[in-house]
PDB file of C-alpha atoms and ligand atoms in Angstrom:
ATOM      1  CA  UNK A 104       3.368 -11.327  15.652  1.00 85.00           C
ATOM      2  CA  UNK A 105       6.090  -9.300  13.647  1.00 96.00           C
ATOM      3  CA  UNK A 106       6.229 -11.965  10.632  1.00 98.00           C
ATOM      4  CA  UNK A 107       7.164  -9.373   8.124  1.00 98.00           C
ATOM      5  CA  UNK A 108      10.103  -7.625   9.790  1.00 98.00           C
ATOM      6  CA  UNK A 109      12.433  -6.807   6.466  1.00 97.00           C
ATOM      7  CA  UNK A 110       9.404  -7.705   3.919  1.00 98.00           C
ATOM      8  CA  UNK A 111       8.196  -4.625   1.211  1.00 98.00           C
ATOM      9  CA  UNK A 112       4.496  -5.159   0.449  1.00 99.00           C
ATOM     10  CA  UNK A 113       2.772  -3.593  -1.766  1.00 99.00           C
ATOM     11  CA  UNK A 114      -1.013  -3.266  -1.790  1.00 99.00           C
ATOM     12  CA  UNK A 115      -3.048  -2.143  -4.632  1.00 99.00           C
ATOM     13  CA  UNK A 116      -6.638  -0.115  -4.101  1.00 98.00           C
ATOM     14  CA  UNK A 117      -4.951   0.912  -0.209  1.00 98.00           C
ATOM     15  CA  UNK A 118      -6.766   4.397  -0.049  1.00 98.00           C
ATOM     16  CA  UNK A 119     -10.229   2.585   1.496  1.00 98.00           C
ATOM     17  CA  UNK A 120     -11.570  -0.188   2.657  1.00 98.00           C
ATOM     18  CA  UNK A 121     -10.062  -3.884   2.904  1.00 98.00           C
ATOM     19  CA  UNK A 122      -6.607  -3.072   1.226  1.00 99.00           C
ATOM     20  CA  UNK A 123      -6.711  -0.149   3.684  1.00 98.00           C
ATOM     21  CA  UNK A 124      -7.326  -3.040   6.429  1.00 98.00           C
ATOM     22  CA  UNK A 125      -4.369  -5.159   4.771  1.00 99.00           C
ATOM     23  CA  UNK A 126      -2.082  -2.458   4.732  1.00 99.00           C
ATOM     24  CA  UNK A 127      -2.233  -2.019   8.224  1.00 98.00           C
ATOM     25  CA  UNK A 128      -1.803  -5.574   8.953  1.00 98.00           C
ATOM     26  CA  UNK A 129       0.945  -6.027   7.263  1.00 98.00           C
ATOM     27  CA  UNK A 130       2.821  -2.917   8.450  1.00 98.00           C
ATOM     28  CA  UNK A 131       1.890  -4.044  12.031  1.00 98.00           C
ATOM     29  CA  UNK A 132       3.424  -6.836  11.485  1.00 98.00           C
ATOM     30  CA  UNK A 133       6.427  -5.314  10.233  1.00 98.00           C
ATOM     31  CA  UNK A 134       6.714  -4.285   6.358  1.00 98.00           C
ATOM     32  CA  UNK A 135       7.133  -1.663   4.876  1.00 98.00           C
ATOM     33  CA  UNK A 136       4.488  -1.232   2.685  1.00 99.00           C
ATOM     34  CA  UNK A 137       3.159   0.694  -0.433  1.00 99.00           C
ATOM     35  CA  UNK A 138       0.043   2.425  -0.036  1.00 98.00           C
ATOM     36  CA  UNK A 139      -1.025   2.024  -4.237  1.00 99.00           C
ATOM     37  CA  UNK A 140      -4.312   4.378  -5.224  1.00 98.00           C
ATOM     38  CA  UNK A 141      -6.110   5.495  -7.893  1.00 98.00           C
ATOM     39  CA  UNK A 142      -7.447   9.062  -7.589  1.00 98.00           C
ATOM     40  CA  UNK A 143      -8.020   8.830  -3.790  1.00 98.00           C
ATOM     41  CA  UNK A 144      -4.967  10.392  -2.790  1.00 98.00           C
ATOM     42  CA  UNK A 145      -6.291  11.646   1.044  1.00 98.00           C
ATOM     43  CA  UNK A 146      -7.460   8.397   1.608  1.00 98.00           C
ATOM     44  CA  UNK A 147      -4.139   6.940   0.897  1.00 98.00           C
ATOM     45  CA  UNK A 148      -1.975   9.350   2.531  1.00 98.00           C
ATOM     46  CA  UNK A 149      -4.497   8.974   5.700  1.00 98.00           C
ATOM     47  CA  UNK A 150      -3.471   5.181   5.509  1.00 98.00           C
ATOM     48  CA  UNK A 151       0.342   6.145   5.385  1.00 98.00           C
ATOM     49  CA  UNK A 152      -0.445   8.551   8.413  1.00 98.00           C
ATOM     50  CA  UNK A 153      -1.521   5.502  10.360  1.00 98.00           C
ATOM     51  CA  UNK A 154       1.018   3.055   9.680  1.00 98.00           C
ATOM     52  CA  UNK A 155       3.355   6.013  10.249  1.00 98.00           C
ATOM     53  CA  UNK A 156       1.572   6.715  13.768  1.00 98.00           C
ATOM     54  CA  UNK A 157       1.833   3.539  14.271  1.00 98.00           C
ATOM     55  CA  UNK A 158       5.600   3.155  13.986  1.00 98.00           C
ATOM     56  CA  UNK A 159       5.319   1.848  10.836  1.00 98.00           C
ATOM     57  CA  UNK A 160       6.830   2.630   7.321  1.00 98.00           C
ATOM     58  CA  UNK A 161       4.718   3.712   4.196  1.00 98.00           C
ATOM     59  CA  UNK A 162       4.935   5.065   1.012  1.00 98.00           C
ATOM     60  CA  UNK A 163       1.901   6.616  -1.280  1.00 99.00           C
ATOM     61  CA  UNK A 164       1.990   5.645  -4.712  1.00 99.00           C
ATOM     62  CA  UNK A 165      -0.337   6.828  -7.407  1.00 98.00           C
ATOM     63  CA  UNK A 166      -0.583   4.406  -9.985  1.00 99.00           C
ATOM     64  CA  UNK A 167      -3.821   3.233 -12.222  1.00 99.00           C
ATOM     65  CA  UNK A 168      -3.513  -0.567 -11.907  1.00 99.00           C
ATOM     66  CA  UNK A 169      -5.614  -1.391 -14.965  1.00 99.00           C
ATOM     67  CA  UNK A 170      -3.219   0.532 -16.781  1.00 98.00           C
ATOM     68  CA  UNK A 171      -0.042  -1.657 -17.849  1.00 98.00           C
ATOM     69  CA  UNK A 172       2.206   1.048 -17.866  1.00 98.00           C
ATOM     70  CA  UNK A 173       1.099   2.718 -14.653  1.00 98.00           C
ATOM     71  CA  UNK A 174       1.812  -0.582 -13.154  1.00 99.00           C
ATOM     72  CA  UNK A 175       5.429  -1.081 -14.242  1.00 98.00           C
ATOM     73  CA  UNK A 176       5.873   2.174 -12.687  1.00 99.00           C
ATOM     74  CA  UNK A 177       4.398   1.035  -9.067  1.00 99.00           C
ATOM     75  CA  UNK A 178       6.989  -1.563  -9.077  1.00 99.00           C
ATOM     76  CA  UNK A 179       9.885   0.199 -10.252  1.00 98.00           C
ATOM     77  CA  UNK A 180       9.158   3.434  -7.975  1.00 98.00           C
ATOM     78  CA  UNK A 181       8.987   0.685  -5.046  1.00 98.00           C
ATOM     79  CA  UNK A 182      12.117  -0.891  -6.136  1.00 98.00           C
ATOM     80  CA  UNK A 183      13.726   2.288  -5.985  1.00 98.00           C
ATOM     81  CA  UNK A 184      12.650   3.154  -2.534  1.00 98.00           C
ATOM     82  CA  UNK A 185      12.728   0.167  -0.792  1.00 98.00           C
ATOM     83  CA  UNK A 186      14.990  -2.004  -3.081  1.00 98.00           C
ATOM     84  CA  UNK A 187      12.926  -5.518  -3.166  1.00 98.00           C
ATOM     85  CA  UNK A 188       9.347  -6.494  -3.321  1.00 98.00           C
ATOM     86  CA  UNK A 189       8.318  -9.735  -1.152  1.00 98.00           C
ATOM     87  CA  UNK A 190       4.803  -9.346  -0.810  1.00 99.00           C
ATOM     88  CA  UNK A 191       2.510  -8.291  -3.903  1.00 99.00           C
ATOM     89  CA  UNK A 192      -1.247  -8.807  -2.891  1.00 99.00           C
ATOM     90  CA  UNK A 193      -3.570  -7.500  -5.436  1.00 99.00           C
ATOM     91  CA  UNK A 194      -6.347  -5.546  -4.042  1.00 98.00           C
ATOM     92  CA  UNK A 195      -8.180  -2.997  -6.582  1.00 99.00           C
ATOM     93  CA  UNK A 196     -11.044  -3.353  -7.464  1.00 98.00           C
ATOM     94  CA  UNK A 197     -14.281  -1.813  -8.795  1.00 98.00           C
ATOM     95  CA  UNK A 198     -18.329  -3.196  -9.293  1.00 98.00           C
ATOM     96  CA  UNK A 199     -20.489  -1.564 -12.355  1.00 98.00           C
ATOM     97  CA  UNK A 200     -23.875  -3.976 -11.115  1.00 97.00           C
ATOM     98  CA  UNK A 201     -26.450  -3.858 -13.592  1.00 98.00           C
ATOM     99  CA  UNK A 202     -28.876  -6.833 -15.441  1.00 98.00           C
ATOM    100  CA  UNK A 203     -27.083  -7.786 -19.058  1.00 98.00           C
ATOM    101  CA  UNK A 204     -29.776  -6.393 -20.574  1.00 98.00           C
ATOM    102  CA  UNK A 205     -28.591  -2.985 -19.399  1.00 98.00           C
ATOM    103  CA  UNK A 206     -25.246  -3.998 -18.921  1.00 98.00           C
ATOM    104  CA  UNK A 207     -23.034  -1.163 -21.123  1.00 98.00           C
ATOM    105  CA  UNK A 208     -19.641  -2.510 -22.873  1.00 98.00           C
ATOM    106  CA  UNK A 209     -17.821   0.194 -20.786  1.00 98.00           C
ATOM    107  CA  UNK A 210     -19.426  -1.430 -17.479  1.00 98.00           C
ATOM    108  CA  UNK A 211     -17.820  -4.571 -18.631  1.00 98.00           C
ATOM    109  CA  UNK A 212     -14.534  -3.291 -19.782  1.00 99.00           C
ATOM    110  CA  UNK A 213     -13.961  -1.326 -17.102  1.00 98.00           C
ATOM    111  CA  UNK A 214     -14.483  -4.543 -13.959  1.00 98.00           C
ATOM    112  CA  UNK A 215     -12.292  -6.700 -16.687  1.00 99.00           C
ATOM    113  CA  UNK A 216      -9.405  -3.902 -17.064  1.00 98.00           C
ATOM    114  CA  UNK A 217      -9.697  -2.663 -13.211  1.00 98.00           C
ATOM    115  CA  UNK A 218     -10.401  -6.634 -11.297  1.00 98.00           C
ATOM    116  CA  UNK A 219      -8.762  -8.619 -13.975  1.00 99.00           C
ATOM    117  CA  UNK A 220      -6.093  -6.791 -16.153  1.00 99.00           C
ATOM    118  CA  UNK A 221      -4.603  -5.181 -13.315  1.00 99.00           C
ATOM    119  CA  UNK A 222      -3.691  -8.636 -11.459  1.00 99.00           C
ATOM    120  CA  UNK A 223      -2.356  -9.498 -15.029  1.00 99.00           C
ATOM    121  CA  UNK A 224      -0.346  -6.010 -15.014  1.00 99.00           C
ATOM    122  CA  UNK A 225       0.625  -6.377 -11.459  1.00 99.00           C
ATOM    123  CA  UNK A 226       2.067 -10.313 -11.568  1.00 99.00           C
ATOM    124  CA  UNK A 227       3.970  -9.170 -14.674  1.00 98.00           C
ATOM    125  CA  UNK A 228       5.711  -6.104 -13.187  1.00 98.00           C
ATOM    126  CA  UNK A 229       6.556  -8.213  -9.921  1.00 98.00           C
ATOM    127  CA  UNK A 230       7.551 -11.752 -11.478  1.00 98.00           C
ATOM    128  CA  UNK A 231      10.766 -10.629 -12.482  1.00 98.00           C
ATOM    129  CA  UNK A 232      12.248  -8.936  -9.450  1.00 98.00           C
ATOM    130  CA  UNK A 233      10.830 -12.470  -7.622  1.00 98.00           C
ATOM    131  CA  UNK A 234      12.031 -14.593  -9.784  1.00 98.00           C
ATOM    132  CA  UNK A 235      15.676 -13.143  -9.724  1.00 98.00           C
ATOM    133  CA  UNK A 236      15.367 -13.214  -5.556  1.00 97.00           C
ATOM    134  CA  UNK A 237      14.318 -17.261  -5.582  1.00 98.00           C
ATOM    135  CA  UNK A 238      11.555 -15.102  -3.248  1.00 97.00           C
ATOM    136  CA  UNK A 239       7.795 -14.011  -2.973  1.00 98.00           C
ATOM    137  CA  UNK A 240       3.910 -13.847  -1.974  1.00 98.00           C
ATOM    138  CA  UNK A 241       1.529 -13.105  -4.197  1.00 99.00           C
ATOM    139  CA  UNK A 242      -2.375 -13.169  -2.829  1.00 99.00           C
ATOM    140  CA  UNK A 243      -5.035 -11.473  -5.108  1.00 99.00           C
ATOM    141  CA  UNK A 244      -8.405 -11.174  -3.955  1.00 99.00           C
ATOM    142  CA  UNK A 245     -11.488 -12.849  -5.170  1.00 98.00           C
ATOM    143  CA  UNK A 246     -15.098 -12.756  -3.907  1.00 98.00           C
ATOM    144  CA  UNK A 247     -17.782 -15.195  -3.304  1.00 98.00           C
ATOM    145  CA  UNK A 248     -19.428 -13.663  -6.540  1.00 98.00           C
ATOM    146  CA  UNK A 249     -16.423 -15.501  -8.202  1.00 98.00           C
ATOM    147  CA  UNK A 250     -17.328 -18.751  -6.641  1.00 98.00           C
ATOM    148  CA  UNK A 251     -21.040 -18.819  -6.969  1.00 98.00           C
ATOM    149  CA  UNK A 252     -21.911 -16.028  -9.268  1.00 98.00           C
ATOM    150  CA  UNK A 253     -24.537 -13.349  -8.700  1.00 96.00           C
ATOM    151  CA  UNK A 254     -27.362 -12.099 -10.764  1.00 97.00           C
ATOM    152  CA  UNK A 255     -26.120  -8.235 -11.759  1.00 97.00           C
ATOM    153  CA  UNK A 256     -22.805  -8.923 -11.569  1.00 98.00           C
ATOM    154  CA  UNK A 257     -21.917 -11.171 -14.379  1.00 98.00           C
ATOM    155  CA  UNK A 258     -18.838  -8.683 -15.451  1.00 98.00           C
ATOM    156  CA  UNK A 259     -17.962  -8.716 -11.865  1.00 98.00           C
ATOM    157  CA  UNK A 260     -18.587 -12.783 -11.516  1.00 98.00           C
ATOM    158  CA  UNK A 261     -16.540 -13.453 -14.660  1.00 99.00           C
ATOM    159  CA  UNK A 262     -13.422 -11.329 -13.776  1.00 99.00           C
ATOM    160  CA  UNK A 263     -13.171 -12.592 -10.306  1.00 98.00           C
ATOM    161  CA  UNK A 264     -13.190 -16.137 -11.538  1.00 98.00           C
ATOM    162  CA  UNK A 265     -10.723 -16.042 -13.746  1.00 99.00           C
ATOM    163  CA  UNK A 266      -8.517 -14.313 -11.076  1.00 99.00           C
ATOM    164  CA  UNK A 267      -8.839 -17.572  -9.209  1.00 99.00           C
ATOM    165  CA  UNK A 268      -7.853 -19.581 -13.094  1.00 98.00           C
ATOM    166  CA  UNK A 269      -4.877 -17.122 -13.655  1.00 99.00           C
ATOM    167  CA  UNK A 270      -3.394 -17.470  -9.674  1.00 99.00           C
ATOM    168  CA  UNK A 271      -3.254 -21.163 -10.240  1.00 99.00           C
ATOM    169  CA  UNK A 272      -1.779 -20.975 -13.649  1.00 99.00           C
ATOM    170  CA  UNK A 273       0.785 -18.723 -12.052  1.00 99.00           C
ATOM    171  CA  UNK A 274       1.303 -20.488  -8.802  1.00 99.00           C
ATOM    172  CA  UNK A 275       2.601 -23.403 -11.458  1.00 98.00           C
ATOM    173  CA  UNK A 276       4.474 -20.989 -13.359  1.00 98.00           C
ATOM    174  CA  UNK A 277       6.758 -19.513 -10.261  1.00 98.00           C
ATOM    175  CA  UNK A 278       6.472 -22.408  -8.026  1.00 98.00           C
ATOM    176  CA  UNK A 279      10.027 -23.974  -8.228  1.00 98.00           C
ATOM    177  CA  UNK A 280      11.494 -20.251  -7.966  1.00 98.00           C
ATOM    178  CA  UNK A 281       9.845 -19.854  -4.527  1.00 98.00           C
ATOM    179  CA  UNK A 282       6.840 -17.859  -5.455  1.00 98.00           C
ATOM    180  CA  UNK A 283       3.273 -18.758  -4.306  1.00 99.00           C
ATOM    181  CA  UNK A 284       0.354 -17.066  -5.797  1.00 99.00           C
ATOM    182  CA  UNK A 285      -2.882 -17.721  -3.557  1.00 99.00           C
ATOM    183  CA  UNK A 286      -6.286 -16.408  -3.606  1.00 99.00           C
ATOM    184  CA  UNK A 287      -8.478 -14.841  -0.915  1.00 99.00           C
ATOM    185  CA  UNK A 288     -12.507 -14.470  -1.454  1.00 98.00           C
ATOM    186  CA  UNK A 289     -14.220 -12.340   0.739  1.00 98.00           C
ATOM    187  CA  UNK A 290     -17.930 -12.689   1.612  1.00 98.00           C
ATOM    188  CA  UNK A 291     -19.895  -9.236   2.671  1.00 97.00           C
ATOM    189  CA  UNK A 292     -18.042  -6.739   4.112  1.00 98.00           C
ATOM    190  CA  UNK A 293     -19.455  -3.063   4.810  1.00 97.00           C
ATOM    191  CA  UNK A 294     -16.902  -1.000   2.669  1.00 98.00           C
ATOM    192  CA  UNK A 295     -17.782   1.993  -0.480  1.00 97.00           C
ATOM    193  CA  UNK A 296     -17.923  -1.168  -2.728  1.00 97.00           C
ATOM    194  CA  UNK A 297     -21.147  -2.782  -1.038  1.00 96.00           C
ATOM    195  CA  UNK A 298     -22.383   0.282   0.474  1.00 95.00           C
ATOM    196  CA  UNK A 299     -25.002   0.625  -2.351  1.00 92.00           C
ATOM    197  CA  UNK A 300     -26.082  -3.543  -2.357  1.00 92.00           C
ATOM    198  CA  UNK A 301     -25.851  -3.359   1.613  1.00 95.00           C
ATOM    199  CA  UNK A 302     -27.746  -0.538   2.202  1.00 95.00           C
ATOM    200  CA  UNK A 303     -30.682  -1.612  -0.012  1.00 94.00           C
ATOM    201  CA  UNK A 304     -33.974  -2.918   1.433  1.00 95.00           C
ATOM    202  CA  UNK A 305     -33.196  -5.870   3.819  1.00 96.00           C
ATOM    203  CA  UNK A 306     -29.951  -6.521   2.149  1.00 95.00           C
ATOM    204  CA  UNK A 307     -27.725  -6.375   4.731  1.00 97.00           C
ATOM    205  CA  UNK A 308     -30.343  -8.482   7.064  1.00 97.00           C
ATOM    206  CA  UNK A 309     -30.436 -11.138   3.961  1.00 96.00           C
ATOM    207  CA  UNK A 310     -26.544 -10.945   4.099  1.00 97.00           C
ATOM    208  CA  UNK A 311     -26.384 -11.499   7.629  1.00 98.00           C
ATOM    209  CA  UNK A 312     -28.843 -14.537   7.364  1.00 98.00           C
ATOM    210  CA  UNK A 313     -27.531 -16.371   4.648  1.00 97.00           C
ATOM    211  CA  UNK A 314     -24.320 -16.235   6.320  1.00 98.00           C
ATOM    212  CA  UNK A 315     -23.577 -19.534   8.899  1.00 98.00           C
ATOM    213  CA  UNK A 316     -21.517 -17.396  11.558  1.00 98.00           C
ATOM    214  CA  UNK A 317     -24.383 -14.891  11.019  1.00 98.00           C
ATOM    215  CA  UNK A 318     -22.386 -11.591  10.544  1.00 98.00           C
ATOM    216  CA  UNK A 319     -20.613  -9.467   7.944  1.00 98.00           C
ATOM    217  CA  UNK A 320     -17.016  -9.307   7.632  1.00 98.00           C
ATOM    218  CA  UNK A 321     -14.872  -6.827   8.078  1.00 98.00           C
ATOM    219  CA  UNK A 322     -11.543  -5.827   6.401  1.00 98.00           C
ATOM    220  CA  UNK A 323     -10.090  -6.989   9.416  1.00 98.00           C
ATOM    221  CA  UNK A 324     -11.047 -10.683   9.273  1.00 98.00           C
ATOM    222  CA  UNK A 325     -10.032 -10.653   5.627  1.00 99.00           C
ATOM    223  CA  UNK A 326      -6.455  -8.841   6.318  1.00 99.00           C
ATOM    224  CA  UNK A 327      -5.680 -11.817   8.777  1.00 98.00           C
ATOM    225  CA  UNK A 328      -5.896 -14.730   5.885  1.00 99.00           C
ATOM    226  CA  UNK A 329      -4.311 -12.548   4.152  1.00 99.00           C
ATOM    227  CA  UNK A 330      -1.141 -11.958   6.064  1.00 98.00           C
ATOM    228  CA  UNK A 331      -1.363 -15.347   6.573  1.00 98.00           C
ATOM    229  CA  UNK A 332      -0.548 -16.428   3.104  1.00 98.00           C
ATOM    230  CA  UNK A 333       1.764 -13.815   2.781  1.00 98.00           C
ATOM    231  CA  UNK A 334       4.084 -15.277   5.753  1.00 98.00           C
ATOM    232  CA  UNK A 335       6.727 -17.809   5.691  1.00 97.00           C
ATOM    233  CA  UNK A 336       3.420 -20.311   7.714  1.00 98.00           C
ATOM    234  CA  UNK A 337       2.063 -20.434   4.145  1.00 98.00           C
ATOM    235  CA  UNK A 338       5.736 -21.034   2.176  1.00 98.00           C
ATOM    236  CA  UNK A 339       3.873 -24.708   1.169  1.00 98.00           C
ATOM    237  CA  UNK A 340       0.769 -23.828   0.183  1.00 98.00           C
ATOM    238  CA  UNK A 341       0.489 -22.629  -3.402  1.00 99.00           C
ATOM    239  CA  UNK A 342      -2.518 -22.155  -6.173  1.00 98.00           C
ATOM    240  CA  UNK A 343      -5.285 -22.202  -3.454  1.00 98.00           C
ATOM    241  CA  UNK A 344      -8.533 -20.141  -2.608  1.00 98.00           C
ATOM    242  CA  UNK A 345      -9.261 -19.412   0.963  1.00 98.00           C
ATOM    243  CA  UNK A 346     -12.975 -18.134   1.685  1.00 98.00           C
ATOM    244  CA  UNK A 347     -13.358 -15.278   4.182  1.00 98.00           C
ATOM    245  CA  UNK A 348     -17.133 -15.313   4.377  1.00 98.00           C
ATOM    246  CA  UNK A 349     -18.472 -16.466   7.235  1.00 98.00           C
ATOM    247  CA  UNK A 350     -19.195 -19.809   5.697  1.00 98.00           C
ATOM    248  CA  UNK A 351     -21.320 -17.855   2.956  1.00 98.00           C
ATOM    249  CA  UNK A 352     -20.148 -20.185  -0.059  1.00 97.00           C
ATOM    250  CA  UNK A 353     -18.717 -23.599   0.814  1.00 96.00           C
ATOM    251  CA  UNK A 354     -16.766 -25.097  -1.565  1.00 85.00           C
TER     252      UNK A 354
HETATM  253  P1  LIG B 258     -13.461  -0.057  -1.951  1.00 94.64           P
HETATM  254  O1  LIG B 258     -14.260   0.536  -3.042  1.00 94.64           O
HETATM  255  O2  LIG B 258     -13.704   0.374  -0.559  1.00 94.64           O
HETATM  256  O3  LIG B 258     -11.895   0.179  -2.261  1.00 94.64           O
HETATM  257  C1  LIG B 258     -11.390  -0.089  -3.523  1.00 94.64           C
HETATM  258  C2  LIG B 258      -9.965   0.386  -3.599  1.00 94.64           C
HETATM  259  O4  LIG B 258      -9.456   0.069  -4.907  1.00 94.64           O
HETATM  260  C3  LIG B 258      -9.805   1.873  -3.405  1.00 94.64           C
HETATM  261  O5  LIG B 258      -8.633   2.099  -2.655  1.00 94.64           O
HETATM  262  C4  LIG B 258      -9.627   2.390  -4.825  1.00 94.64           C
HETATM  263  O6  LIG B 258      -8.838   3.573  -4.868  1.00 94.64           O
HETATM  264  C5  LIG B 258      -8.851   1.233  -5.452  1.00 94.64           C
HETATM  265  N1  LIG B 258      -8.885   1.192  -6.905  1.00 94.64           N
HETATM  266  C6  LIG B 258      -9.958   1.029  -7.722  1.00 94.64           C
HETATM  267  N2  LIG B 258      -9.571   1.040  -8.999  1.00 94.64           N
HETATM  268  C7  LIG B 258      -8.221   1.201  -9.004  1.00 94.64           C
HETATM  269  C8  LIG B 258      -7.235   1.287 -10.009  1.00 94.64           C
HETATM  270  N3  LIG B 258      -7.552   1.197 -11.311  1.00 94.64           N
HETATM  271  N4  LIG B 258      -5.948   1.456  -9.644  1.00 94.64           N
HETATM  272  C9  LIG B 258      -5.604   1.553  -8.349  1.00 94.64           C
HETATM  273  N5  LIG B 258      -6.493   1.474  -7.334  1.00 94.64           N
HETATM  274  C10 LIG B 258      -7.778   1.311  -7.673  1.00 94.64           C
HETATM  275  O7  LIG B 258     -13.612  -1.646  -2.115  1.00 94.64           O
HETATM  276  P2  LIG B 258     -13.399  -2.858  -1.073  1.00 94.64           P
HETATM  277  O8  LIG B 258     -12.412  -2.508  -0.053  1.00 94.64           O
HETATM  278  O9  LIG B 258     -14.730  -3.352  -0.662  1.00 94.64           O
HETATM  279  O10 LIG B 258     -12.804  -3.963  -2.066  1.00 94.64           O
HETATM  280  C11 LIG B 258     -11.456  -4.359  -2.098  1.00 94.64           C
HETATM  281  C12 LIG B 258     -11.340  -5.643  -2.886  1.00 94.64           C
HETATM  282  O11 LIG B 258     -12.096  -6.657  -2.249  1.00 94.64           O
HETATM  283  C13 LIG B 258     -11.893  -5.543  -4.314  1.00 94.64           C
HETATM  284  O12 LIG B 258     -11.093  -6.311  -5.186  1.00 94.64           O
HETATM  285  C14 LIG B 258     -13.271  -6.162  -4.183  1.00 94.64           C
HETATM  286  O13 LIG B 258     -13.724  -6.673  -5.410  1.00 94.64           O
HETATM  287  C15 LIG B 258     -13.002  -7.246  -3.168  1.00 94.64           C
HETATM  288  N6  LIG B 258     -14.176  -7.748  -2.465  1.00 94.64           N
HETATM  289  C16 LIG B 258     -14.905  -6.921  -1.660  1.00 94.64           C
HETATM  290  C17 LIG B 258     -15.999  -7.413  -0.973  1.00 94.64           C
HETATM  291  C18 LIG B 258     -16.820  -6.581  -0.075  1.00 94.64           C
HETATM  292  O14 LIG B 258     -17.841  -7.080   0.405  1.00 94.64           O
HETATM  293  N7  LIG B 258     -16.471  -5.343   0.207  1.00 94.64           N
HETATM  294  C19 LIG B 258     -16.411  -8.823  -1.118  1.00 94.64           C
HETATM  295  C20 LIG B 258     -15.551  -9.588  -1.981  1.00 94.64           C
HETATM  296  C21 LIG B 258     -14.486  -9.059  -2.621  1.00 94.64           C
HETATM  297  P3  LIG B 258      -9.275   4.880  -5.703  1.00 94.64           P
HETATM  298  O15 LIG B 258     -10.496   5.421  -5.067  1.00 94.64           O
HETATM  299  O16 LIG B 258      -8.100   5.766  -5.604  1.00 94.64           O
HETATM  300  O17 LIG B 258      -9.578   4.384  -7.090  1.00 94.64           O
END
């Protein structure tokens, strides 16, 4: 499938991981796409080199999402490469775990300003350049801890909740100007974020049993709903949250 021949994407937190995994996807399928990192810079160039490898087109750009600034620069240094943005899918993201009792205001601020802020940041930067093209797909990622909550992550919990409040707010906001906004929640996947939870104890056997399809996911399985709601298959479905997790969390 080629469904985003002519489409700019651009994927926040791209250096590692899932958004690595999206990236891909979407280039394979045809965009050109923004490779957006915070301080990993090999990791993100090594994600360019791939699409590039691949045929593909990609540009690395160094921008600190959280930071509203930084992300009005990610947009306009991608409007003046590629001249549009279709696809905005809102990747970055960061865990501080701890109990509240230990829980430090900077381990709170910083999931808030890096999971929250920057979808806030991101949405702003994009809407207008959307709006004026009657044209766009937004799809920010969640996670099951948004859904269900988790003990140690209630600054994690709480910012990927209200991700799922502020798509649907938005998703009303851009509708009639041919915008959807649509959320994504992952369930376990091995990646630098869970490495720590995963590797724990029996974690990862816990994982794998509380789980119905009785597996982890991998950035893979999560990068194909995504592309999906970025294509022109998804153009009527708006404000929703689709659940890659294995049946983890049902709704
Ligand atoms: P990783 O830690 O592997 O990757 C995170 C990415 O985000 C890196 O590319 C990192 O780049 C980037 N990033 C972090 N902060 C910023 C910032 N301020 N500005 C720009 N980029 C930033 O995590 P995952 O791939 O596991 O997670 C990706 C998303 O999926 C996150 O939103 C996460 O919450 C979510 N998720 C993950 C699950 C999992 O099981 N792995 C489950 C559910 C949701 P750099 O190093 O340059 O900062």
């Amino acid at each position: 499938m080629r469904r985003f021949e002519g489409n700019v994407a651009i994927v926040t937190g791209a250096s590692r991981g899932i958004g690595r995994g999206i990236a891909l996807r979407l280039a394979d399928e045809g965009a050109k796409v923004v490779i957006n990192h915070r301080g990993s810079a090999a990791g993100a160039e090594a994600t360019a080199e791939e699409i590039r490898s691949r045929g593909g087109q990609a540009l690395v750009i160094q921008a600190d999402v959280s930071q509203y600034d930084e992300a009005q620069r990610l947009v306009q240094e991608t409007l003046a490469a590629f001249g549009q943005v279709d696809v905005l899918v809102n990747n970055a993201g960061l865990t501080r775990d701890t109990l509240i009792m230990m829980m430090k205001e900077e381990q709170w601020d910083a999931v808030i300003d890096t999971n929250l802020k920057s979808v806030f940041n991101c949405c702003k930067a994009v809407a207008r350049p959307m709006v004026k093209r009657k044209r766009g797909r937004i799809v920010n990622i969640s996670s099951v801890s948004g859904l269900a909550g988790q003990a140690g992550q209630t600054n994690y919990a709480a910012s990927k909740s209200a991700v799922i409040g502020f798509s649907k707010s938005l998703a009303k906001e851009l509708g009639s100007r041919n915008i959807t906004v649509n959320v994504v929640a992952p369930g376990f996947v091995p990646t630098a974020l869970t490495e720590g939870i995963l590797s724990e104890g029996d974690n990862t056997q816990r994982a794998i049993e509380a789980t119905p399809l009785g597996r982890l996911g991998t950035a893979e399985d999560v990068a194909a709903a995504v592309a999906f709601l970025a294509s022109d298959e998804a153009s009527f479905i708006t404000g929703q949250v689709l659940s890659v997790d294995g049946g983890l969390v049902m709704q």
